[in-house]
């Protein structure tokens, strides 16, 4: 892909990130959930059926199943080493071991199942939430919020970093302000974020933006400042103007560093998202956890954590793969 | 002194490509009590005093069209500084330098430069992209650009590596990309700053033949900085020998041997020894 195509793709992504936020109900289940005729609780939420350990998924079968899957994977990784990624199998094995021990500890009543809901309970609970469309609403609410604030952080962090790296006077005035703001952990801004931006999405946008903005800004500054003088002189001797120095030397040479900043910023934004959702919003994975906590619905709390974990890993994998593609010249 | 961009009336057409008149270049540095140069920047709480480092002093030289001039001298004698002045990256402290009758005012694609380090090649562009960037910046059309790039790639023998990224190329190949990038614009003047200094002897000899071939195939003027005496005598038809810093001209040696030159011939060895002696005796007066 050429440089212009990349710029265009980035612009389209930012635009999409900004517009998706203002679209209507995102999936068919949403209305069905809101108007379902079944029994509902105080918040107009369908009441869950009681879960009984051993009824929906048999813990013994579950443990045996996980153990067999682990053994099969290990055998496969030894026999067909070419086709099976060995590090992944090892990682899955250690996760599987923990899951087995966890399930057994609760099954043999060594631990109270409210204090540590077993994996089977969490799975059934999540499945129930998914079937009702309840989980999707929260995942979508969180993702929209995250991407909006994240693209806002890119759209502000990269240009500001570029200006700070290139213009000495601007940097002298502005850089200290950002450094002062940077050392305050984003959640500490929550009270003022709510006072300033009110209840709803804006305060959480602000918190997530704060978390994602600084890694992007700092990496952009250091990436642009690390531009080699010999590259700048090279393009000048080829007839490049000042704009060519910016667009054809500084940006491409800083791009890998900027991209790393974007990846780190996304990770921190994801952390800030859940923190921000604990207050002042009415949907989202963080809110789901907080709401379940109030009802002592510990399987949902744990389930929410698992979903957050999976999405975190998913996005990190995507960003790492994209990073590899971006820096293929290095 | 000629004003910016304005043609100096003293220099009509057909005169020298480059005229260097009595230039001096000094840098402001910080020195300690013994006048030893310490750094270019002043640190807090240090006893350094501002001082002056003279790199080039009363230097005068004319270069005609089609000449191959080698600037030869010990390291630190100011020959690279002179080349950077010609490229437009530095301005002389006093005196003046003209290119085709105009005062040099900043870098220009008509005075292309090949840098000492092969890191000057843009690592984020392919070989093709690196060579094609100059014509692109000159506003050349896509088709004409492609042709020019292909022709230049053939000239430096890099066929088959058009789509390769610089990280996959060897040092010698990278310097050939750098040379191709400079000559694809057909510059009037090609400035080369010890381009083969970091390469092994065999690759260097091979690339020297390349440069001679390029010089013969496209009519242009080359100014070549080197500290390698044999390289200077092998390539140039005018070797300018520098004194140690501050750099002044010690002697201009004309070399009228036809290319390709035989490194083992008597005349070659005689000229090489002459240059060696010039460089070795640093203090002819005392």
Coordinates of C-alpha atoms in Angstrom, one line a residue:
Chain A
X1 CA 0.0 0.0 0.0
X2 CA 1.3 3.4 -0.9
X3 CA 1.7 6.2 1.6
X4 CA -1.4 8.1 0.3
X5 CA -3.5 4.9 0.5
X6 CA -2.4 4.4 4.1
X7 CA -3.4 8.0 5.0
X8 CA -6.8 7.5 3.3
X9 CA -7.4 4.3 5.2
X10 CA -6.5 6.0 8.5
X11 CA -8.9 8.8 7.7
X12 CA -11.7 6.4 6.8
X13 CA -11.1 4.5 10.1
X14 CA -11.2 7.7 12.1
X15 CA -14.4 8.8 10.3
X16 CA -16.0 5.4 10.9
X17 CA -15.0 5.5 14.5
X18 CA -16.6 8.8 14.9
X19 CA -19.8 8.0 13.1
X20 CA -20.5 4.5 14.5
X21 CA -21.1 6.2 17.8
X22 CA -24.1 8.1 16.6
X23 CA -25.8 5.2 14.8
X24 CA -29.1 3.7 16.2
X25 CA -29.6 0.2 17.7
X26 CA -26.8 -1.8 16.4
X27 CA -28.3 -5.3 16.3
X28 CA -31.6 -7.0 16.1
X29 CA -31.6 -8.4 19.6
X30 CA -31.5 -5.0 21.2
X31 CA -35.2 -4.2 20.7
X32 CA -36.3 -7.7 21.5
X33 CA -34.4 -7.4 24.8
X34 CA -36.0 -4.1 25.6
X35 CA -39.6 -5.3 24.8
X36 CA -39.4 -8.9 26.0
X37 CA -42.7 -9.9 27.6
X38 CA -41.2 -12.2 30.2
X39 CA -40.7 -11.6 33.9
X40 CA -38.5 -8.6 34.5
X41 CA -36.7 -7.0 37.5
X42 CA -36.8 -3.4 38.8
X43 CA -34.6 -2.3 35.9
X44 CA -36.9 -3.9 33.3
X45 CA -34.3 -6.6 32.9
X46 CA -35.4 -10.3 32.3
X47 CA -35.0 -12.3 35.4
X48 CA -32.5 -15.1 35.1
X49 CA -33.4 -18.6 35.9
X50 CA -31.7 -20.0 38.9
X51 CA -28.5 -21.8 38.1
X52 CA -27.9 -25.2 39.7
X53 CA -24.4 -26.6 39.8
X54 CA -24.3 -30.0 38.0
X55 CA -27.5 -29.5 36.1
X56 CA -26.6 -27.6 33.0
X57 CA -23.1 -28.7 32.6
X58 CA -21.8 -31.6 34.6
X59 CA -18.6 -30.4 36.4
X60 CA -17.1 -33.9 36.1
X61 CA -17.8 -34.1 32.4
X62 CA -16.4 -30.6 32.1
X63 CA -13.1 -31.4 33.9
X64 CA -12.6 -34.7 31.9
X65 CA -13.4 -32.9 28.7
X66 CA -10.8 -30.1 29.3
X67 CA -8.2 -32.7 30.4
X68 CA -8.8 -34.8 27.2
X69 CA -8.6 -31.7 25.0
X70 CA -5.3 -30.7 26.7
X71 CA -3.8 -34.2 26.2
X72 CA -5.0 -34.2 22.5
X73 CA -3.5 -30.8 21.9
X74 CA -0.1 -31.8 23.5
X75 CA 0.0 -35.0 21.5
X76 CA -0.9 -33.2 18.3
X77 CA 1.8 -30.6 18.9
X78 CA 4.4 -33.3 19.2
X79 CA 3.2 -35.3 16.2
X80 CA 2.2 -32.5 13.8
X81 CA 4.7 -29.9 15.1
X82 CA 4.6 -28.3 11.6
X83 CA 0.9 -27.4 11.7
X84 CA 0.3 -26.8 15.4
X85 CA 1.9 -23.7 17.0
X86 CA 3.7 -25.2 20.0
X87 CA 3.9 -22.0 22.2
X88 CA 0.1 -21.6 21.8
X89 CA -0.5 -25.2 22.9
X90 CA 1.7 -24.7 25.9
X91 CA -0.2 -21.5 26.8
X92 CA -3.5 -23.3 26.5
X93 CA -2.3 -26.2 28.6
X94 CA -1.4 -24.0 31.5
X95 CA -4.7 -22.2 31.2
X96 CA -6.5 -25.5 31.1
X97 CA -4.7 -26.7 34.2
X98 CA -5.9 -23.7 36.1
X99 CA -9.4 -24.2 34.9
X100 CA -9.5 -27.8 36.0
X101 CA -8.1 -27.0 39.5
X102 CA -10.5 -24.1 39.9
X103 CA -13.5 -26.3 39.0
X104 CA -12.5 -29.1 41.3
X105 CA -11.8 -26.8 44.2
X106 CA -15.4 -25.6 44.1
X107 CA -16.9 -29.0 43.2
X108 CA -15.3 -30.5 46.4
X109 CA -16.6 -27.6 48.4
X110 CA -13.1 -26.4 49.4
X111 CA -14.2 -22.9 48.5
X112 CA -17.6 -21.2 48.7
X113 CA -19.1 -21.0 45.2
X114 CA -20.3 -17.4 45.7
X115 CA -16.8 -16.3 46.5
X116 CA -15.3 -18.2 43.6
X117 CA -17.9 -19.2 41.0
X118 CA -16.6 -22.3 39.0
X119 CA -15.9 -22.1 35.3
X120 CA -19.0 -24.0 34.4
X121 CA -21.2 -21.5 36.2
X122 CA -19.5 -18.6 34.5
X123 CA -19.9 -20.3 31.1
X124 CA -23.6 -21.0 31.6
X125 CA -24.2 -17.5 32.9
X126 CA -22.5 -15.9 29.9
X127 CA -24.4 -18.1 27.6
X128 CA -27.6 -17.0 29.2
X129 CA -26.7 -13.4 28.9
X130 CA -25.7 -13.9 25.3
X131 CA -29.0 -15.7 24.4
X132 CA -31.0 -12.8 25.8
X133 CA -28.9 -10.2 24.0
X134 CA -27.9 -8.7 27.3
X135 CA -24.1 -9.4 26.9
X136 CA -24.0 -8.0 23.3
X137 CA -25.5 -4.7 24.4
X138 CA -22.8 -4.2 27.0
X139 CA -20.0 -5.3 24.7
X140 CA -21.2 -3.0 21.9
X141 CA -21.7 -0.1 24.3
X142 CA -18.1 -0.5 25.6
X143 CA -16.6 -1.0 22.1
X144 CA -18.3 2.1 20.7
X145 CA -17.2 4.2 23.7
X146 CA -13.6 2.8 23.4
X147 CA -13.2 3.3 19.7
X148 CA -14.7 6.8 19.8
X149 CA -12.3 8.0 22.5
X150 CA -9.4 6.0 21.0
X151 CA -9.7 7.6 17.6
X152 CA -10.1 11.0 19.3
X153 CA -6.8 10.2 21.1
X154 CA -5.1 9.4 17.8
X155 CA -6.6 12.5 16.1
X156 CA -5.2 14.7 18.8
X157 CA -2.1 12.9 20.0
X158 CA -0.4 12.5 16.6
X159 CA -0.7 16.1 15.3
X160 CA 0.1 17.5 18.7
X161 CA 3.2 15.3 19.1
X162 CA 4.2 16.3 15.6
X163 CA 4.0 20.0 16.5
X164 CA 5.8 19.6 19.8
X165 CA 8.6 17.6 18.2
X166 CA 9.1 20.2 15.4
X167 CA 8.4 23.6 16.9
X168 CA 10.7 24.5 19.8
X169 CA 8.6 27.4 21.0
X170 CA 5.3 25.6 20.9
X171 CA 7.0 22.7 22.7
X172 CA 8.4 24.9 25.5
X173 CA 4.9 26.3 26.2
X174 CA 2.8 23.2 25.8
X175 CA 4.9 20.2 26.7
X176 CA 5.1 21.1 30.5
X177 CA 1.3 21.3 30.6
X178 CA 0.9 17.8 29.2
X179 CA 3.6 16.5 31.6
X180 CA 1.7 17.9 34.5
X181 CA -1.5 16.2 33.3
X182 CA 0.2 13.0 32.5
X183 CA 1.3 12.1 36.0
X184 CA -2.3 12.2 37.3
X185 CA -3.9 8.7 36.8
X186 CA -6.9 9.1 34.6
X187 CA -9.5 7.7 37.1
X188 CA -8.5 10.6 39.5
X189 CA -10.2 12.9 36.9
X190 CA -13.5 11.0 37.3
X191 CA -15.2 13.4 39.8
X192 CA -14.4 16.5 37.7
X193 CA -15.2 14.6 34.5
X194 CA -18.7 14.0 35.7
X195 CA -19.1 17.6 37.0
X196 CA -17.9 19.0 33.7
X197 CA -19.4 16.6 31.2
X198 CA -22.4 15.4 33.1
X199 CA -23.9 11.9 33.2
X200 CA -23.6 9.6 30.2
X201 CA -20.9 8.9 27.7
X202 CA -18.8 12.2 27.7
X203 CA -17.1 11.7 31.0
X204 CA -16.0 8.2 30.0
X205 CA -14.8 9.5 26.6
X206 CA -12.7 12.0 28.6
X207 CA -11.2 9.3 30.9
X208 CA -10.4 6.9 28.0
X209 CA -9.0 9.7 25.9
X210 CA -6.7 10.7 28.8
X211 CA -5.5 7.1 29.1
X212 CA -4.9 6.6 25.4
X213 CA -3.6 10.1 24.5
X214 CA -0.3 10.2 26.4
X215 CA 1.4 7.1 25.1
X216 CA 0.4 8.2 21.5
X217 CA 1.7 11.7 22.2
X218 CA 5.0 10.7 23.8
X219 CA 5.8 8.1 21.1
X220 CA 5.0 10.5 18.3
X221 CA 7.3 13.1 19.9
X222 CA 10.2 10.7 20.3
X223 CA 9.6 9.1 16.9
X224 CA 9.7 12.4 15.1
X225 CA 12.6 13.6 17.1
X226 CA 14.6 10.5 16.2
X227 CA 14.4 11.3 12.5
X228 CA 17.9 11.1 11.2
X229 CA 19.5 14.3 10.0
X230 CA 21.1 12.4 7.1
X231 CA 17.6 11.4 5.9
X232 CA 16.4 15.1 6.0
X233 CA 19.5 16.2 4.1
X234 CA 19.0 13.4 1.6
X235 CA 15.6 14.6 0.6
X236 CA 16.7 18.2 0.5
X237 CA 19.4 17.3 -1.9
X238 CA 16.8 15.5 -4.0
X239 CA 14.8 18.7 -4.3
X240 CA 12.4 18.1 -1.4
X241 CA 10.6 21.1 0.2
X242 CA 9.9 21.6 3.9
X243 CA 6.6 19.7 3.4
X244 CA 8.4 16.9 1.8
X245 CA 10.7 16.6 4.8
X246 CA 7.6 16.3 7.0
X247 CA 5.5 14.0 4.9
X248 CA 8.1 11.9 3.2
X249 CA 10.8 11.6 5.8
X250 CA 9.6 12.4 9.3
X251 CA 6.2 10.7 9.3
X252 CA 7.4 7.4 7.6
X253 CA 10.5 7.2 9.7
X254 CA 8.5 7.8 12.9
X255 CA 5.6 5.6 11.9
X256 CA 6.7 2.4 13.7
X257 CA 7.3 4.3 16.9
X258 CA 3.9 6.1 16.6
X259 CA 2.2 2.8 15.9
X260 CA 3.7 1.2 19.1
X261 CA 2.3 4.3 21.0
X262 CA -1.1 3.6 19.4
X263 CA -1.0 0.0 20.5
X264 CA 0.0 0.9 24.1
X265 CA -2.6 3.7 24.1
X266 CA -5.3 1.3 23.1
X267 CA -4.3 -1.1 26.0
X268 CA -4.4 1.7 28.5
X269 CA -7.7 3.0 27.1
X270 CA -9.2 -0.4 27.5
X271 CA -8.2 -0.4 31.2
X272 CA -9.6 3.2 31.7
X273 CA -12.8 2.2 29.9
X274 CA -13.8 -0.3 32.6
X275 CA -12.9 2.1 35.3
X276 CA -14.9 4.9 33.7
X277 CA -17.9 2.7 33.3
X278 CA -18.1 1.8 36.9
X279 CA -19.9 5.2 37.4
X280 CA -22.0 7.6 35.4
X281 CA -23.1 5.3 32.6
X282 CA -26.0 2.8 32.1
X283 CA -24.4 0.2 29.8
X284 CA -21.0 -1.3 29.1
X285 CA -18.9 -4.2 30.5
X286 CA -17.7 -2.1 33.4
X287 CA -21.3 -1.2 34.3
X288 CA -22.4 -4.9 33.9
X289 CA -19.7 -5.9 36.5
X290 CA -20.7 -3.1 38.9
X291 CA -24.4 -3.9 38.5
X292 CA -23.8 -7.6 39.1
X293 CA -21.7 -6.7 42.1
X294 CA -24.6 -4.9 43.7
X295 CA -26.7 -8.0 43.3
X296 CA -23.9 -10.3 44.6
X297 CA -24.2 -12.0 41.2
X298 CA -20.5 -13.1 41.2
X299 CA -20.7 -15.4 38.2
X300 CA -21.6 -12.4 36.0
X301 CA -18.8 -10.3 37.6
X302 CA -16.4 -13.1 36.7
X303 CA -18.0 -13.5 33.3
X304 CA -17.6 -9.8 32.6
X305 CA -13.9 -10.1 33.6
X306 CA -13.5 -13.0 31.2
X307 CA -15.1 -11.1 28.3
X308 CA -12.8 -8.1 29.0
X309 CA -9.8 -10.4 29.1
X310 CA -10.7 -12.0 25.8
X311 CA -11.3 -8.7 24.0
X312 CA -8.1 -7.3 25.4
X313 CA -6.1 -10.3 24.1
X314 CA -8.0 -10.2 20.8
X315 CA -7.2 -6.5 20.1
X316 CA -3.6 -6.8 21.3
X317 CA -3.1 -9.7 18.9
X318 CA -4.6 -7.7 16.0
X319 CA -2.4 -4.7 16.9
X320 CA 0.7 -6.8 17.1
X321 CA 0.0 -8.3 13.7
X322 CA -0.7 -4.9 12.2
X323 CA 2.5 -3.6 13.8
X324 CA 4.5 -6.4 12.1
X325 CA 3.0 -5.4 8.8
X326 CA 3.7 -1.7 9.4
X327 CA 7.4 -2.1 10.2
X328 CA 8.2 -4.7 7.6
X329 CA 11.0 -2.5 6.3
X330 CA 12.8 -2.5 9.6
Chain B
X1 CA 29.1 38.9 -3.6
X2 CA 26.2 37.6 -5.7
X3 CA 22.8 38.1 -4.2
X4 CA 20.4 35.3 -3.6
X5 CA 19.2 33.7 -6.8
X6 CA 20.6 36.5 -8.9
X7 CA 23.0 35.9 -11.7
X8 CA 26.4 37.4 -11.0
X9 CA 27.3 39.5 -14.0
X10 CA 31.0 38.7 -13.6
X11 CA 30.4 35.1 -14.7
X12 CA 29.1 34.6 -18.2
X13 CA 28.0 31.4 -19.8
X14 CA 30.7 28.9 -20.5
X15 CA 32.7 29.7 -17.5
X16 CA 33.4 27.5 -14.5
X17 CA 30.7 25.3 -13.1
X18 CA 31.9 25.9 -9.6
X19 CA 33.9 28.9 -8.4
X20 CA 35.2 29.0 -4.8
X21 CA 36.8 32.4 -4.0
X22 CA 38.8 32.8 -0.8
X23 CA 36.4 31.1 1.6
X24 CA 36.8 30.6 5.2
X25 CA 34.6 28.4 7.4
X26 CA 34.7 28.4 11.1
X27 CA 32.5 26.8 13.8
X28 CA 31.7 28.2 17.2
X29 CA 32.6 25.7 19.8
X30 CA 33.5 25.7 23.5
X31 CA 37.1 25.3 24.6
X32 CA 38.9 24.9 27.9
X33 CA 41.9 27.0 29.1
X34 CA 44.3 25.1 26.9
X35 CA 42.2 26.0 23.8
X36 CA 41.3 22.3 23.4
X37 CA 37.9 21.9 21.7
X38 CA 35.5 20.3 24.1
X39 CA 32.0 20.3 22.6
X40 CA 29.7 22.2 20.4
X41 CA 27.3 22.9 23.2
X42 CA 27.9 24.5 26.5
X43 CA 27.0 22.5 29.6
X44 CA 25.9 24.1 32.8
X45 CA 28.5 24.8 35.5
X46 CA 31.4 24.2 33.1
X47 CA 34.5 26.3 32.7
X48 CA 34.3 26.2 29.0
X49 CA 34.8 29.4 27.0
X50 CA 33.4 30.1 23.6
X51 CA 36.1 29.7 20.9
X52 CA 36.5 29.3 17.2
X53 CA 37.3 26.3 15.2
X54 CA 38.6 27.1 11.7
X55 CA 37.8 24.3 9.3
X56 CA 38.8 25.9 6.0
X57 CA 40.9 29.0 5.4
X58 CA 41.6 31.1 2.3
X59 CA 40.5 28.4 -0.1
X60 CA 40.2 29.2 -3.8
X61 CA 39.3 26.7 -6.5
X62 CA 37.6 26.6 -9.9
X63 CA 36.0 23.5 -11.3
X64 CA 35.1 23.3 -15.0
X65 CA 32.3 21.3 -16.7
X66 CA 33.0 17.6 -17.0
X67 CA 35.9 17.6 -14.6
X68 CA 36.4 14.9 -12.0
X69 CA 37.9 16.5 -8.9
X70 CA 39.1 14.6 -5.9
X71 CA 39.5 16.5 -2.6
X72 CA 42.2 14.6 -0.8
X73 CA 43.4 15.2 2.7
X74 CA 43.9 13.8 6.2
X75 CA 40.7 13.4 8.2
X76 CA 39.5 16.5 9.9
X77 CA 41.0 18.8 7.3
X78 CA 37.8 20.4 6.3
X79 CA 37.2 18.6 2.9
X80 CA 33.8 17.3 4.0
X81 CA 32.9 20.8 5.2
X82 CA 33.8 22.2 1.8
X83 CA 31.5 19.6 0.2
X84 CA 28.7 20.5 2.5
X85 CA 29.1 24.1 1.6
X86 CA 28.8 23.2 -2.1
X87 CA 25.7 21.1 -1.4
X88 CA 24.2 24.0 0.4
X89 CA 24.0 22.6 3.9
X90 CA 26.5 25.1 5.3
X91 CA 27.3 28.7 4.4
X92 CA 30.9 29.9 4.4
X93 CA 31.9 32.4 7.1
X94 CA 33.5 34.6 4.6
X95 CA 34.3 34.5 0.9
X96 CA 31.8 33.2 -1.7
X97 CA 31.0 30.1 -3.6
X98 CA 29.1 30.1 -6.9
X99 CA 27.5 27.4 -9.0
X100 CA 27.0 28.3 -12.7
X101 CA 27.4 31.9 -11.8
X102 CA 24.8 31.9 -9.0
X103 CA 25.5 32.1 -5.3
X104 CA 24.7 28.8 -3.6
X105 CA 21.6 29.2 -1.5
X106 CA 20.5 26.0 0.1
X107 CA 20.4 22.4 -1.3
X108 CA 19.4 21.9 -4.9
X109 CA 18.8 18.8 -6.9
X110 CA 21.2 20.2 -9.5
X111 CA 23.9 19.6 -6.9
X112 CA 23.2 16.0 -5.9
X113 CA 25.0 14.6 -2.9
X114 CA 26.0 11.0 -2.1
X115 CA 26.6 10.7 1.6
X116 CA 29.4 8.9 3.4
X117 CA 27.0 6.5 5.2
X118 CA 24.9 4.0 3.4
X119 CA 22.2 4.8 6.1
X120 CA 21.3 7.8 4.0
X121 CA 19.1 5.5 1.8
X122 CA 15.5 5.7 3.1
X123 CA 14.9 2.3 4.8
X124 CA 11.1 2.6 4.4
X125 CA 11.2 2.8 0.6
X126 CA 12.2 0.0 -1.8
X127 CA 15.2 0.4 -4.1
X128 CA 12.8 1.6 -6.8
X129 CA 11.1 4.0 -4.4
X130 CA 14.4 5.4 -3.3
X131 CA 15.6 6.0 -6.8
X132 CA 12.2 7.2 -8.0
X133 CA 11.8 9.8 -5.3
X134 CA 14.0 12.4 -6.8
X135 CA 12.1 12.5 -10.2
X136 CA 8.8 12.4 -8.3
X137 CA 9.8 15.5 -6.4
X138 CA 10.8 17.1 -9.7
X139 CA 7.2 16.5 -10.9
X140 CA 8.2 13.9 -13.5
X141 CA 5.2 11.9 -14.8
X142 CA 4.7 8.3 -13.8
X143 CA 5.7 6.7 -17.1
X144 CA 8.8 8.8 -17.6
X145 CA 9.8 8.2 -14.0
X146 CA 9.5 4.5 -14.4
X147 CA 11.8 4.6 -17.5
X148 CA 14.3 6.8 -15.8
X149 CA 14.4 4.5 -12.7
X150 CA 14.8 1.4 -14.8
X151 CA 17.6 2.9 -16.8
X152 CA 19.5 4.0 -13.7
X153 CA 19.0 0.6 -12.0
X154 CA 20.6 -1.0 -15.1
X155 CA 23.5 1.5 -15.0
X156 CA 24.3 0.6 -11.4
X157 CA 23.7 -3.1 -12.0
X158 CA 20.9 -3.6 -9.4
X159 CA 18.5 -5.3 -11.7
X160 CA 16.3 -7.8 -9.8
X161 CA 16.4 -5.8 -6.6
X162 CA 13.8 -3.2 -7.6
X163 CA 11.3 -4.3 -5.0
X164 CA 13.8 -5.1 -2.2
X165 CA 13.9 -3.1 1.0
X166 CA 17.3 -1.6 2.0
X167 CA 17.6 -3.8 5.1
X168 CA 18.0 -6.8 2.8
X169 CA 20.9 -5.3 0.8
X170 CA 24.6 -5.3 1.5
X171 CA 26.6 -2.1 2.1
X172 CA 28.0 -2.0 -1.4
X173 CA 24.5 -2.4 -2.9
X174 CA 23.2 0.3 -0.7
X175 CA 25.8 2.7 -1.8
X176 CA 25.0 1.9 -5.4
X177 CA 21.3 2.8 -4.6
X178 CA 22.6 6.0 -3.1
X179 CA 24.6 6.8 -6.2
X180 CA 21.6 5.9 -8.5
X181 CA 19.3 8.1 -6.4
X182 CA 21.7 11.0 -6.9
X183 CA 22.3 10.6 -10.7
X184 CA 18.7 9.8 -11.7
X185 CA 17.9 13.5 -11.7
X186 CA 20.9 14.2 -14.1
X187 CA 22.5 16.7 -11.8
X188 CA 25.0 19.1 -13.2
X189 CA 27.3 18.5 -10.3
X190 CA 27.6 15.3 -8.3
X191 CA 29.1 15.6 -4.8
X192 CA 30.4 12.5 -3.2
X193 CA 31.5 12.4 0.4
X194 CA 33.8 9.4 1.0
X195 CA 31.0 7.2 -0.4
X196 CA 33.0 4.0 -0.3
X197 CA 35.0 4.6 2.9
X198 CA 33.2 2.0 4.9
X199 CA 33.4 -0.8 2.4
X200 CA 35.9 -3.6 1.9
X201 CA 38.7 -3.1 -0.6
X202 CA 37.2 -5.4 -3.3
X203 CA 33.8 -3.8 -3.2
X204 CA 35.4 -0.4 -3.2
X205 CA 37.4 -1.1 -6.4
X206 CA 34.3 -2.4 -8.1
X207 CA 32.3 0.7 -7.2
X208 CA 35.1 2.9 -8.3
X209 CA 34.9 1.4 -11.8
X210 CA 31.1 2.1 -11.6
X211 CA 31.7 5.7 -10.8
X212 CA 34.1 6.1 -13.7
X213 CA 31.6 4.4 -16.0
X214 CA 28.8 6.7 -14.8
X215 CA 31.0 9.8 -15.2
X216 CA 31.9 8.8 -18.8
X217 CA 28.3 7.9 -19.7
X218 CA 26.5 11.0 -18.5
X219 CA 28.4 14.2 -19.0
X220 CA 28.6 15.8 -15.6
X221 CA 31.1 17.2 -13.1
X222 CA 32.0 15.2 -10.0
X223 CA 33.6 16.4 -6.8
X224 CA 34.7 13.5 -4.8
X225 CA 36.0 13.7 -1.2
X226 CA 38.3 10.9 0.0
X227 CA 41.2 10.2 2.3
X228 CA 42.3 7.2 0.2
X229 CA 45.2 8.4 -1.9
X230 CA 44.9 5.5 -4.4
X231 CA 41.2 6.1 -4.8
X232 CA 41.8 9.8 -5.6
X233 CA 44.6 9.0 -8.2
X234 CA 42.5 6.2 -9.7
X235 CA 39.4 8.3 -10.3
X236 CA 40.1 11.9 -10.7
X237 CA 41.7 14.0 -13.3
X238 CA 42.4 16.8 -10.8
X239 CA 43.4 15.9 -7.2
X240 CA 43.3 18.8 -4.7
X241 CA 45.5 18.0 -1.8
X242 CA 44.6 19.6 1.5
X243 CA 46.8 20.6 4.4
X244 CA 45.8 19.6 7.9
X245 CA 43.3 21.8 9.7
X246 CA 42.6 24.6 8.9
X247 CA 42.3 23.2 5.4
X248 CA 44.1 25.1 2.7
X249 CA 45.2 23.9 -0.8
X250 CA 48.6 22.3 -0.7
X251 CA 48.8 21.4 -4.3
X252 CA 46.5 20.6 -7.2
X253 CA 47.8 17.5 -9.0
X254 CA 46.6 17.0 -12.6
X255 CA 46.2 13.4 -13.7
X256 CA 46.1 12.9 -17.4
X257 CA 46.1 9.0 -17.5
X258 CA 43.3 7.6 -19.6
X259 CA 40.6 5.4 -18.1
X260 CA 40.6 2.5 -17.2
X261 CA 43.7 3.2 -15.2
X262 CA 46.3 0.6 -14.4
X263 CA 47.0 0.7 -10.7
X264 CA 50.4 -1.1 -11.2
X265 CA 51.7 1.2 -14.0
X266 CA 54.7 3.3 -13.3
X267 CA 53.0 6.7 -13.9
X268 CA 50.2 5.7 -11.6
X269 CA 52.6 4.7 -8.8
X270 CA 54.6 7.8 -9.4
X271 CA 51.6 10.0 -9.0
X272 CA 50.4 8.1 -6.0
X273 CA 53.8 8.4 -4.3
X274 CA 53.8 12.1 -5.1
X275 CA 50.4 12.6 -3.3
X276 CA 51.6 10.4 -0.4
X277 CA 54.6 12.7 0.1
X278 CA 52.4 15.8 -0.1
X279 CA 50.1 14.4 2.6
X280 CA 52.9 13.1 4.8
X281 CA 55.1 16.2 5.3
X282 CA 52.7 18.3 7.2
X283 CA 55.1 21.2 7.8
X284 CA 56.9 22.1 4.6
X285 CA 58.3 25.3 6.1
X286 CA 59.9 23.8 9.2

